[in-house]
Coordinates of C-alpha atoms in Angstrom, one line a residue:
M1 CA -29.6 -0.7 -17.8
S2 CA -30.9 0.0 -15.0
G3 CA -29.3 1.0 -11.4
I4 CA -29.9 -2.7 -9.8
D5 CA -28.1 -4.0 -13.0
V6 CA -25.3 -1.6 -12.8
V7 CA -24.9 -2.6 -9.5
S8 CA -25.4 -6.3 -9.9
E9 CA -23.2 -6.4 -12.6
D10 CA -20.4 -4.8 -10.8
P11 CA -16.6 -7.2 -10.5
W12 CA -17.2 -7.9 -6.9
W13 CA -13.9 -6.0 -5.2
R14 CA -15.8 -2.3 -6.0
R15 CA -17.7 -3.2 -2.8
A16 CA -15.0 -4.7 -1.7
V17 CA -13.2 -3.7 1.9
V18 CA -9.7 -4.7 1.9
Y19 CA -7.0 -5.7 5.2
Q20 CA -3.5 -5.7 4.7
I21 CA -2.1 -8.1 7.2
Y22 CA 2.7 -8.0 7.9
P23 CA 2.7 -11.2 9.1
L24 CA 5.5 -10.0 11.2
S25 CA 3.3 -7.9 12.8
F26 CA -0.2 -9.1 13.1
A27 CA -0.2 -12.3 15.6
D28 CA 2.9 -14.9 17.4
S29 CA 1.7 -17.8 17.6
D30 CA 5.0 -19.7 19.7
G31 CA 6.6 -17.0 20.7
D32 CA 9.5 -16.4 18.9
G33 CA 8.9 -13.1 19.2
V34 CA 7.7 -13.0 15.0
G35 CA 4.4 -13.3 14.1
D36 CA 3.3 -16.8 12.2
L37 CA 0.4 -18.0 9.8
P38 CA -1.2 -19.7 13.3
G39 CA -1.1 -16.9 14.5
I40 CA -3.5 -15.3 11.4
T41 CA -5.4 -17.6 11.4
S42 CA -6.6 -16.7 15.4
R43 CA -7.3 -14.0 15.1
L44 CA -9.7 -14.1 11.6
D45 CA -12.3 -13.3 14.2
H46 CA -11.8 -10.2 14.8
L47 CA -11.5 -9.3 11.3
E48 CA -14.7 -10.8 10.5
R49 CA -16.3 -9.3 13.1
L50 CA -14.6 -5.7 11.2
G51 CA -16.6 -6.6 8.5
V52 CA -13.2 -6.1 5.1
D53 CA -13.4 -8.7 2.7
V54 CA -10.3 -9.3 1.2
I55 CA -6.9 -9.9 2.7
W56 CA -3.9 -8.6 1.3
L57 CA -1.1 -10.2 3.0
S58 CA 2.1 -9.6 2.7
P59 CA 5.2 -12.0 1.6
V60 CA 5.4 -15.0 3.5
Y61 CA 7.6 -16.8 0.7
P62 CA 10.9 -18.1 2.3
S63 CA 13.1 -14.9 2.1
P64 CA 16.8 -14.0 3.4
R65 CA 14.4 -10.4 4.9
D66 CA 17.5 -8.5 3.9
D67 CA 13.6 -6.2 3.0
N68 CA 11.0 -8.0 5.3
G69 CA 10.3 -10.7 2.8
Y70 CA 9.9 -8.3 -0.6
D71 CA 13.4 -10.0 -1.2
I72 CA 12.1 -13.5 -2.3
S73 CA 14.5 -16.1 -2.7
D74 CA 11.8 -19.2 -3.5
Y75 CA 8.1 -18.4 -5.0
R76 CA 6.5 -21.0 -4.6
G77 CA 7.4 -21.7 -0.4
I78 CA 7.3 -20.5 2.1
D79 CA 10.2 -19.6 5.2
P80 CA 9.6 -21.8 8.4
T81 CA 9.5 -18.5 10.8
F82 CA 5.2 -17.9 9.3
G83 CA 5.0 -21.0 9.4
T84 CA 4.7 -24.8 7.4
P85 CA 3.0 -24.9 3.2
E86 CA 0.5 -26.5 5.8
D87 CA -0.4 -24.0 8.1
F88 CA -1.2 -21.8 4.9
D89 CA -3.1 -24.3 3.4
E90 CA -5.5 -23.6 6.7
L91 CA -4.7 -19.9 7.1
L92 CA -6.1 -20.1 3.7
A93 CA -9.4 -22.4 4.3
E94 CA -10.5 -20.3 7.8
V95 CA -10.7 -17.3 5.4
H96 CA -12.8 -18.7 2.9
R97 CA -15.1 -20.4 5.9
R98 CA -15.7 -16.6 6.6
G99 CA -16.9 -15.7 3.7
M100 CA -13.5 -13.5 2.6
R101 CA -11.4 -13.8 0.1
L102 CA -7.3 -13.6 0.0
V103 CA -4.6 -11.7 -2.2
M104 CA -1.3 -12.7 -1.7
D105 CA 1.8 -10.5 -2.0
L106 CA 3.6 -10.9 -5.5
V107 CA 7.0 -9.1 -5.5
V108 CA 8.1 -10.0 -9.6
N109 CA 10.3 -6.7 -10.2
H110 CA 12.9 -8.2 -7.9
T111 CA 14.2 -11.3 -6.9
S112 CA 16.1 -12.2 -4.1
D113 CA 20.0 -12.1 -4.3
E114 CA 19.7 -15.9 -2.6
H115 CA 16.8 -17.0 -5.1
P116 CA 17.9 -19.7 -6.9
W117 CA 17.3 -17.8 -11.1
F118 CA 20.3 -15.2 -9.8
V119 CA 22.3 -17.8 -7.6
A120 CA 22.9 -20.2 -11.7
S121 CA 21.8 -16.3 -13.6
R122 CA 26.0 -14.6 -11.2
D123 CA 27.8 -18.1 -10.8
G124 CA 27.3 -18.6 -14.7
G125 CA 28.8 -16.1 -15.8
P126 CA 29.2 -13.8 -18.7
D127 CA 28.1 -17.0 -21.0
G128 CA 26.2 -18.6 -19.0
P129 CA 22.7 -19.7 -19.7
M130 CA 20.8 -18.1 -17.4
R131 CA 22.2 -14.4 -16.8
D132 CA 20.4 -12.6 -18.9
W133 CA 17.8 -13.5 -16.2
Y134 CA 18.8 -10.3 -14.7
W135 CA 20.4 -7.0 -15.7
W136 CA 24.0 -7.4 -16.4
R137 CA 26.8 -4.4 -17.8
P138 CA 30.4 -4.1 -18.0
P139 CA 31.3 -0.5 -15.8
R140 CA 31.4 1.7 -18.6
P141 CA 33.8 1.8 -21.2
G142 CA 37.9 2.5 -19.9
M143 CA 36.3 2.6 -16.6
E144 CA 37.8 0.0 -14.0
P145 CA 35.7 -2.9 -12.1
G146 CA 34.7 -0.6 -9.2
A147 CA 36.0 2.4 -9.2
P148 CA 34.5 5.4 -8.7
G149 CA 31.7 6.8 -11.4
A150 CA 32.3 2.8 -12.7
E151 CA 28.7 1.8 -12.0
P152 CA 26.6 1.6 -16.4
N153 CA 24.9 4.5 -15.7
N154 CA 23.7 6.9 -13.1
W155 CA 21.0 5.9 -11.9
G156 CA 20.3 5.4 -7.7
S157 CA 18.5 2.9 -5.8
F158 CA 15.7 3.2 -4.4
F159 CA 16.8 2.9 -0.8
S160 CA 19.7 4.7 -1.5
G161 CA 23.9 5.0 -3.1
P162 CA 24.0 3.7 -6.5
S163 CA 22.0 1.2 -8.8
W164 CA 24.6 -1.5 -9.5
T165 CA 26.4 -3.6 -7.4
L166 CA 29.7 -4.9 -8.3
D167 CA 30.4 -9.0 -9.0
P168 CA 33.5 -9.3 -7.9
A169 CA 34.3 -12.8 -9.3
G170 CA 32.7 -12.2 -12.8
G171 CA 33.3 -8.1 -13.2
E172 CA 30.1 -7.2 -13.9
Y173 CA 27.5 -5.6 -11.9
H174 CA 23.7 -6.1 -11.7
L175 CA 21.1 -4.0 -11.7
H176 CA 18.8 -3.2 -8.8
L177 CA 15.9 -0.8 -7.9
F178 CA 16.3 -1.9 -5.0
S179 CA 18.5 -3.0 -1.8
P180 CA 21.8 -4.9 -3.5
R181 CA 20.3 -8.1 -2.4
Q182 CA 17.6 -7.3 -4.4
P183 CA 18.5 -8.0 -7.9
D184 CA 16.2 -6.4 -11.1
L185 CA 14.5 -9.6 -13.4
N186 CA 15.3 -9.3 -16.6
W187 CA 12.2 -9.2 -18.9
E188 CA 12.6 -8.5 -22.1
N189 CA 13.7 -12.0 -21.7
P190 CA 10.3 -14.5 -22.5
R191 CA 11.1 -17.0 -20.4
V192 CA 11.3 -15.2 -17.0
R193 CA 8.2 -14.7 -18.3
R194 CA 6.8 -17.6 -19.0
A195 CA 8.3 -19.3 -16.2
I196 CA 6.4 -16.2 -13.2
H197 CA 3.3 -17.4 -15.4
E198 CA 3.9 -21.0 -14.4
M199 CA 3.8 -20.0 -10.8
M200 CA 1.4 -17.0 -10.6
R201 CA -0.9 -20.5 -12.5
W202 CA 0.2 -22.6 -9.9
W203 CA -0.7 -20.2 -6.1
L204 CA -4.4 -19.8 -8.7
D205 CA -4.0 -23.2 -7.9
R206 CA -3.8 -23.3 -5.3
G207 CA -6.6 -22.1 -4.4
V208 CA -5.8 -18.2 -3.6
D209 CA -8.0 -14.7 -4.5
G210 CA -5.5 -13.4 -6.7
F211 CA -2.2 -10.7 -6.2
R212 CA -1.3 -7.8 -4.8
M213 CA 1.6 -6.7 -7.6
D214 CA 5.1 -4.6 -5.7
V215 CA 6.1 -2.2 -8.2
I216 CA 5.1 -4.9 -10.7
N217 CA 5.0 -1.2 -13.5
L218 CA 8.7 -1.2 -13.3
I219 CA 9.1 -4.6 -15.0
S220 CA 9.9 -3.1 -18.6
K221 CA 13.3 -0.3 -18.5
D222 CA 15.1 0.9 -21.1
P223 CA 16.9 -1.6 -22.3
E224 CA 19.7 0.6 -23.1
L225 CA 19.4 2.4 -19.4
P226 CA 20.6 5.0 -20.4
D227 CA 22.2 7.9 -17.6
G228 CA 19.7 9.9 -16.0
H229 CA 19.6 13.5 -15.7
V230 CA 20.7 14.9 -12.3
P231 CA 18.7 17.1 -10.7
P232 CA 20.6 20.8 -9.1
G233 CA 22.0 18.7 -5.7
A234 CA 21.2 15.1 -6.1
R235 CA 23.8 12.2 -5.5
Y236 CA 22.9 10.2 -8.8
G237 CA 21.2 10.8 -12.4
D238 CA 16.7 10.4 -12.5
R239 CA 16.4 7.1 -13.3
D240 CA 12.1 7.1 -12.9
P241 CA 12.0 7.8 -17.1
H242 CA 13.5 5.5 -18.2
C243 CA 12.7 1.9 -16.3
V244 CA 9.1 3.8 -14.8
C245 CA 6.1 2.7 -17.7
G246 CA 8.0 1.6 -19.5
P247 CA 8.3 0.5 -23.6
R248 CA 6.4 -2.5 -22.8
I249 CA 4.7 -2.5 -19.7
H250 CA 1.0 -2.8 -21.1
E251 CA 2.6 -5.3 -23.6
F252 CA 3.7 -7.6 -20.4
L253 CA 0.0 -7.2 -18.4
A254 CA -2.5 -7.4 -21.3
E255 CA 0.1 -10.9 -21.7
M256 CA 0.4 -11.9 -18.3
H257 CA -3.6 -11.5 -17.9
R258 CA -4.0 -14.2 -20.6
E259 CA -1.1 -16.2 -19.2
V260 CA -2.5 -16.4 -16.3
F261 CA -5.8 -15.4 -15.3
A262 CA -6.9 -16.5 -18.9
G263 CA -10.7 -18.3 -18.2
H264 CA -10.6 -18.2 -14.0
P265 CA -14.2 -17.4 -12.2
E266 CA -14.4 -14.0 -11.3
R267 CA -13.5 -14.5 -8.7
L268 CA -10.2 -13.5 -8.6
L269 CA -8.3 -10.0 -8.0
L270 CA -5.0 -8.4 -9.7
V271 CA -4.2 -5.2 -8.0
G272 CA -0.5 -2.9 -9.3
E273 CA 1.5 -1.0 -7.0
M274 CA 2.8 1.7 -9.7
P275 CA 4.7 3.8 -8.1
G276 CA 5.0 7.5 -10.3
V277 CA 1.9 7.1 -12.2
T278 CA -0.7 9.0 -14.0
V279 CA -4.0 9.5 -14.6
E280 CA -4.1 9.1 -17.6
E281 CA -1.8 5.9 -17.6
A282 CA -3.7 4.7 -14.5
R283 CA -7.0 5.1 -16.4
L284 CA -5.1 2.4 -19.9
F285 CA -3.9 0.0 -16.5
T286 CA -7.5 -0.4 -15.5
D287 CA -9.4 0.0 -18.6
P288 CA -11.8 -3.6 -17.9
A289 CA -11.7 -3.7 -22.2
R290 CA -7.3 -3.6 -21.9
R291 CA -7.1 -6.6 -19.7
E292 CA -3.8 -6.0 -17.4
V293 CA -5.2 -5.0 -13.7
D294 CA -8.2 -4.0 -11.8
M295 CA -6.9 -1.2 -10.1
V296 CA -3.8 0.4 -9.3
F297 CA -2.3 1.2 -6.3
Q298 CA -0.7 4.7 -5.8
F299 CA 1.5 6.9 -4.5
E300 CA 0.6 10.9 -5.7
H301 CA -1.5 11.6 -2.7
V302 CA 1.3 10.3 0.4
G303 CA 3.7 12.7 -1.6
L304 CA 2.5 15.7 -0.7
D305 CA 3.8 16.4 2.2
Y306 CA 7.9 15.5 0.4
G307 CA 9.8 17.9 0.1
P308 CA 12.4 18.8 -2.1
A309 CA 14.9 16.3 -1.9
G310 CA 12.2 13.3 -1.0
K311 CA 10.4 11.3 1.9
F312 CA 13.0 12.3 4.7
D313 CA 12.8 16.3 3.9
L314 CA 10.0 17.4 6.5
R315 CA 6.9 19.0 5.1
P316 CA 3.6 20.1 6.5
L317 CA 0.5 19.3 4.0
R318 CA -1.1 20.9 2.3
L319 CA -5.3 20.1 3.1
T320 CA -6.4 21.9 -0.4
D321 CA -2.9 20.0 -2.3
L322 CA -4.4 16.5 -1.0
K323 CA -8.7 17.4 -2.3
A324 CA -6.6 18.4 -5.3
S325 CA -4.8 15.3 -5.7
F326 CA -8.3 12.8 -4.6
A327 CA -10.5 15.2 -7.3
R328 CA -8.3 14.2 -9.8
W329 CA -7.8 10.5 -9.6
Q330 CA -12.3 10.9 -8.9
H331 CA -12.4 12.8 -11.8
G332 CA -9.5 11.2 -13.9
L333 CA -11.4 7.7 -13.4
A334 CA -15.0 8.6 -13.3
E335 CA -16.2 7.3 -16.5
V336 CA -13.2 4.1 -17.3
G337 CA -11.1 2.6 -14.5
W338 CA -10.7 1.8 -10.9
N339 CA -7.8 3.4 -8.2
S340 CA -7.1 2.2 -4.7
L341 CA -8.1 4.1 -1.4
Y342 CA -5.4 3.9 1.3
F343 CA -3.2 6.3 3.5
C344 CA -2.1 3.4 5.1
N345 CA 0.2 0.9 4.5
H346 CA 3.4 -2.0 5.3
D347 CA 5.8 1.7 4.0
Q348 CA 3.3 4.6 5.5
P349 CA 3.6 6.1 8.9
R350 CA 0.7 5.7 10.8
V351 CA -2.3 8.5 9.0
V352 CA -3.5 9.3 12.6
S353 CA 0.4 11.1 13.2
R354 CA 0.9 12.4 10.2
Y355 CA -2.0 14.0 8.4
G356 CA -4.2 14.3 11.9
D357 CA -3.4 14.3 15.9
D358 CA -2.9 11.5 17.9
S359 CA -2.5 13.8 21.0
P360 CA -4.7 11.8 23.4
E361 CA -7.0 14.2 23.1
H362 CA -8.3 14.1 19.4
R363 CA -5.9 10.9 18.9
V364 CA -10.2 8.8 18.4
R365 CA -11.4 11.6 16.2
S366 CA -8.6 12.3 14.0
A367 CA -7.8 8.5 12.9
T368 CA -12.3 8.7 12.0
M369 CA -12.4 11.9 10.7
L370 CA -9.8 11.0 8.2
A371 CA -11.6 7.2 8.0
T372 CA -14.6 8.7 7.2
V373 CA -12.7 10.9 4.8
L374 CA -11.4 8.7 2.3
H375 CA -12.9 5.6 2.9
L376 CA -16.1 8.0 0.5
H377 CA -14.2 7.8 -1.7
R378 CA -15.1 6.3 -5.5
G379 CA -12.5 3.3 -5.1
T380 CA -11.6 0.0 -3.4
P381 CA -9.9 1.1 0.6
Y382 CA -8.2 -0.2 2.4
V383 CA -7.4 -0.5 5.5
Y384 CA -3.8 -1.9 7.3
Q385 CA -3.5 -3.8 10.4
G386 CA -4.3 -1.5 13.0
E387 CA -5.5 1.6 11.2
E388 CA -9.0 0.5 12.7
L389 CA -7.7 0.9 16.2
G390 CA -6.4 4.1 14.7
M391 CA -2.6 3.6 16.4
T392 CA 0.3 6.1 15.9
N393 CA 3.4 6.7 15.3
A394 CA 6.2 5.4 17.4
P395 CA 8.8 6.5 20.4
F396 CA 12.0 5.7 18.7
A397 CA 14.6 6.1 21.2
G398 CA 17.0 5.9 18.9
I399 CA 18.3 4.5 15.8
G400 CA 18.7 1.1 17.2
E401 CA 15.2 0.7 17.4
F402 CA 15.1 1.0 13.7
R403 CA 14.7 -2.4 11.2
D404 CA 14.2 -0.8 8.2
I405 CA 16.4 -0.6 5.5
E406 CA 15.4 2.4 3.9
S407 CA 15.5 3.8 6.8
L408 CA 19.3 2.1 8.2
N409 CA 21.0 3.5 5.2
H410 CA 19.3 7.0 5.2
Y411 CA 20.6 7.8 8.5
R412 CA 24.2 5.9 7.7
E413 CA 24.4 8.1 4.6
E414 CA 23.8 11.0 5.6
V415 CA 25.1 11.4 9.7
A416 CA 28.4 10.2 7.0
A417 CA 27.9 13.5 4.8
G418 CA 27.4 15.7 7.8
E419 CA 24.3 15.7 8.3
Q420 CA 22.9 16.3 12.6
P421 CA 22.3 12.6 13.5
E422 CA 19.3 14.4 15.9
R423 CA 18.0 16.0 12.2
V424 CA 18.1 12.1 10.8
M425 CA 15.8 10.5 13.9
A426 CA 13.9 13.0 14.2
A427 CA 12.7 12.7 9.8
L428 CA 13.5 9.4 10.7
R429 CA 10.9 8.9 14.0
A430 CA 8.4 11.2 11.1
R431 CA 8.4 9.7 7.9
S432 CA 10.2 5.3 8.3
R433 CA 7.9 2.6 7.8
D434 CA 9.1 1.2 11.0
N435 CA 5.9 2.8 12.9
A436 CA 3.9 0.9 10.8
R437 CA 5.5 -2.7 11.3
T438 CA 5.8 -2.1 15.2
P439 CA 3.3 -5.0 16.4
M440 CA -0.7 -4.9 16.4
Q441 CA -1.9 -4.3 19.3
W442 CA -4.5 -6.6 20.7
D443 CA -4.3 -6.0 24.5
A444 CA -2.8 -4.3 27.4
S445 CA -0.8 -6.9 28.5
P446 CA 2.9 -6.1 28.6
R447 CA 3.6 -7.9 24.8
A448 CA 0.5 -5.7 24.0
G449 CA -1.1 -10.1 23.1
F450 CA 1.3 -10.4 20.2
T451 CA 3.6 -12.5 21.5
T452 CA 4.9 -14.4 24.3
G453 CA 8.4 -13.5 24.0
T454 CA 10.5 -11.1 22.7
P455 CA 8.9 -8.9 20.1
W456 CA 11.5 -9.3 16.8
M457 CA 11.1 -5.0 17.6
P458 CA 9.1 -3.4 20.4
V459 CA 6.0 -2.3 20.8
N460 CA 4.7 0.9 20.6
P461 CA 4.1 1.6 25.0
N462 CA 0.6 3.3 23.6
H463 CA -0.5 -0.6 23.9
R464 CA -1.9 0.0 27.8
E465 CA -4.2 2.2 26.4
I466 CA -5.3 1.9 22.3
N467 CA -5.7 -2.5 22.2
A468 CA -8.3 -4.1 20.1
E469 CA -9.7 -5.8 23.1
A470 CA -10.4 -2.3 24.4
Q471 CA -12.5 -0.3 21.4
V472 CA -14.6 -4.0 20.6
A473 CA -15.7 -3.5 24.2
D474 CA -16.6 0.9 23.2
P475 CA -18.8 1.4 20.6
D476 CA -17.6 4.5 20.3
S477 CA -14.4 3.5 19.1
V478 CA -12.1 3.5 16.1
F479 CA -12.9 0.4 16.0
H480 CA -16.5 0.0 15.3
H481 CA -16.4 3.8 13.4
Y482 CA -14.4 1.5 10.9
R483 CA -16.8 -1.2 11.1
R484 CA -20.2 0.9 10.1
L485 CA -17.6 2.7 7.3
I486 CA -17.6 -0.4 5.8
G487 CA -21.0 -1.7 6.2
L488 CA -21.9 1.8 4.8
R489 CA -19.9 0.7 1.2
H490 CA -22.5 -2.6 1.5
T491 CA -25.9 -0.8 1.2
E492 CA -25.0 2.4 -0.1
P493 CA -24.8 2.5 -4.0
A494 CA -24.0 5.9 -4.1
V495 CA -20.7 5.2 -2.2
T496 CA -19.3 2.4 -4.5
H497 CA -21.3 4.1 -7.9
G498 CA -21.7 7.9 -6.5
D499 CA -21.0 11.3 -8.5
F500 CA -17.4 13.2 -6.5
H501 CA -17.9 16.6 -6.8
L502 CA -15.2 18.6 -4.6
L503 CA -17.2 21.7 -2.0
F504 CA -15.0 24.7 -0.7
A505 CA -11.9 23.5 -2.9
D506 CA -9.7 26.2 -0.9
S507 CA -10.5 26.0 2.0
E508 CA -7.3 25.0 3.7
E509 CA -9.8 23.9 7.0
V510 CA -13.0 21.6 5.3
Y511 CA -12.8 18.4 2.9
A512 CA -16.4 18.4 2.0
F513 CA -17.9 16.7 -1.2
T514 CA -20.5 14.7 -2.6
R515 CA -20.8 11.9 -3.6
R516 CA -24.6 11.5 -6.0
Y517 CA -26.2 8.8 -7.7
P518 CA -29.5 9.2 -9.3
A519 CA -29.7 5.6 -10.8
G520 CA -29.9 4.8 -6.6
G521 CA -31.9 7.4 -5.3
T522 CA -29.4 8.6 -3.2
E523 CA -26.8 11.6 -2.9
L524 CA -23.8 11.7 0.5
L525 CA -22.3 14.7 2.0
V526 CA -19.3 14.3 3.5
L527 CA -17.9 16.6 5.4
A528 CA -14.9 16.6 7.3
N529 CA -12.7 19.6 9.9
F530 CA -9.1 19.0 9.4
T531 CA -8.0 21.5 12.1
G532 CA -8.0 21.9 16.3
R533 CA -10.4 24.7 16.5
D534 CA -14.7 24.9 16.3
V535 CA -15.4 25.6 12.1
E536 CA -18.5 26.6 10.7
V537 CA -19.6 25.5 7.3
E538 CA -22.5 27.8 4.6
L539 CA -24.2 24.2 3.9
P540 CA -25.4 24.1 -0.8
E541 CA -28.6 24.2 -1.3
G542 CA -31.8 22.0 0.0
W543 CA -29.2 19.7 3.0
A544 CA -30.8 22.1 6.0
G545 CA -32.2 19.2 7.6
T546 CA -31.0 16.5 5.6
E547 CA -30.3 12.5 7.5
E548 CA -27.6 11.6 9.4
V549 CA -26.0 7.9 8.4
I550 CA -22.1 8.3 10.1
A551 CA -20.6 10.2 12.4
N552 CA -18.0 10.6 15.0
V553 CA -19.2 13.4 17.8
P554 CA -22.1 12.2 18.7
G555 CA -26.1 13.9 19.9
H556 CA -26.9 15.9 16.1
G557 CA -29.9 16.8 15.0
P558 CA -31.1 18.0 12.2
L559 CA -28.3 18.8 10.0
E560 CA -28.9 23.0 10.0
A561 CA -27.5 25.3 7.6
R562 CA -24.3 27.1 8.6
P563 CA -23.1 24.4 11.1
T564 CA -20.7 24.4 13.6
L565 CA -18.1 21.3 12.9
A566 CA -16.4 20.7 16.3
P567 CA -11.9 20.0 15.3
R568 CA -11.6 16.8 13.1
E569 CA -15.1 16.3 13.2
A570 CA -17.0 14.3 10.3
R571 CA -20.4 13.6 9.4
V572 CA -22.0 11.8 6.1
H573 CA -25.0 13.3 5.5
R574 CA -28.7 11.3 3.3
R575 CA -30.8 12.6 0.8
R576 CA -32.7 11.1 -1.7
V577 CA -32.7 12.2 -5.1
G578 CA -34.8 11.6 -8.3

C-alpha cells in the first residue's frame, strides 16, 4: 500500500487536534460570573483561527457540582447554569458550520447522588428494584454501622478519605471511588449498561460527534471488593488492583462499541480516559480490530514529578524520566493502537509553570518549546483552554480562593493530621486542579473579558499581559506558534505517520528525536532545550544545512553540525528521504 493510501485511509482523528473547553471558565455571556454555552458559541472564531478540529466539551449536564459537573444528575439535560437545550443545539450547529466536531465529556463510572437512579437505589432499601444499580454493602461482620473501620473494605477515595459512605437510614454503605456524592454505578448489572447505551445513542442521534469517557477503565470492579494492601505509612489499602482495568473491562467496552457505535458513520470519536493504564493494556483497548475505544488518555507522564505520597508530594521532574515515558508509549503503540498527547487539562496544573519557566522573561519560549515537543510526537494532541496562550498557574493567596473538592479535602485532611498549613498551601499552589480552572484570559480588561460580573473564581492577575487579544495581534506569540504546529500536523504526513527515534536518551538538558516517514519522503528532527542556559548539541550525520520548519527563536541560518540551543529553544528541521 502506498504512503498516500495509508494517509487517505487513516481515521480522520489521527490527523486532528482536540481543544478542551471547561465551560465554567471559558466565556460568560450573561454576567453571572459563570461560563455558559452562548459564551462558548461567541468565541468559536478564536478556535477556528487556531485551526483545531475537535472541541471536547467538559460536562454541561445538570449537576449539583460537587465535582464541578463530573457528578451528573441527568444524562439527557443541560444545566441551567450553562443555558438551555436550544443553546446547546445552536453551539453544535455553529461548531459544525465551521468544519469542527464536538465531543461530549461523559461520566458513566459514577453519577451524582441526586441522580434519580441513585435516589431510587437508596430509598428503595436493600430489597428495592434498583438497589443493585450501585454498589451497596453492609458493615464488616460484627461491627456497627458508622463505627471506625466498619466500612466494607479498606479502599481510599481518589479525593481523600474512605471509598465508602454510610446511609444512616438503611444501615449500608455505598461505594464511591471519588466524592461521597459520586456513587459508583454497578456495571455488573445489565440493566445499567443498557440504560447507558440508550443514553449515548440519544446524544449521537442529536448530532454530537463522540465521547470522551471519564475514568472509563474503572467501571469493572472485582465483585468481591476485597481489601487492598496497605503500603507503609498509608491510611488506606490499595484499591487499584481491584478496580483499575478490572476483570470485565474489555467485555464492557466491546459491548458499548457494538451497541452504541455500530452502524454510525466514521465521523465519530471515542476517547477513553484511563488512569493507571499500561502500554500493554492500551494496545488492547485501542486495537481497531477489537473495537473498544479509538485512543486512550493515560496519566503516566503527568505523574513523574509525584513523590511517594502522591501528587501533592512535590519533586522536580527529571527530563530523562519524561523522555523514557514518552518513548515507551511511542514504541509500544507504534504498530497497533493510538495515544492522546497532552500536558494540560482540567485536572492538571499549567504546564509552563510545571515543566517550564513561567517568569515574564522566559514564559513565551518555555510555552512554545513544550508545545513543540508534545505536538511532534505520534498521537492526537490536545490543547486545553488557555494553553495556546501560555497561561500560568495562579497566585492563590489562601485556602479561601480554592474551589476544587480534591484540593479542599486534601488541605483539611493534612492540616488535621498535623501538617503545617503553609506547606500544604505550597503544594496546592503547584498542583491543584484549580490552576487549570481560573477564567480564560481574553483581554486586558478588569475581568479578562471572561465576564462583566464577579467571576466564580479569581482571574489570574497576569491577564493584563497574557491574553488572547494581544496574542492574536502578535505574530511571534504563543498563540501563533500553536497555529503553526497545528498546521504542520495537517500538512506533513511524517508528524502523523512517521516512526519515532529518541536521541540523547541520557541527557537531562536536551529532548531530541526524529520522525521518519519514507513513504512520504520526509524525516523530521526535533530539538528542544529544557534548561535556562545555552546547550551545544552534536547532531546525527546528515542534518547540517537542513530546512528549518518551525522554531521559537528567530534568525537562524542553515543548521550547523554542532548548533547551540538557546535557553528553552525548540527547532524542527526537515530533510528528504528515499
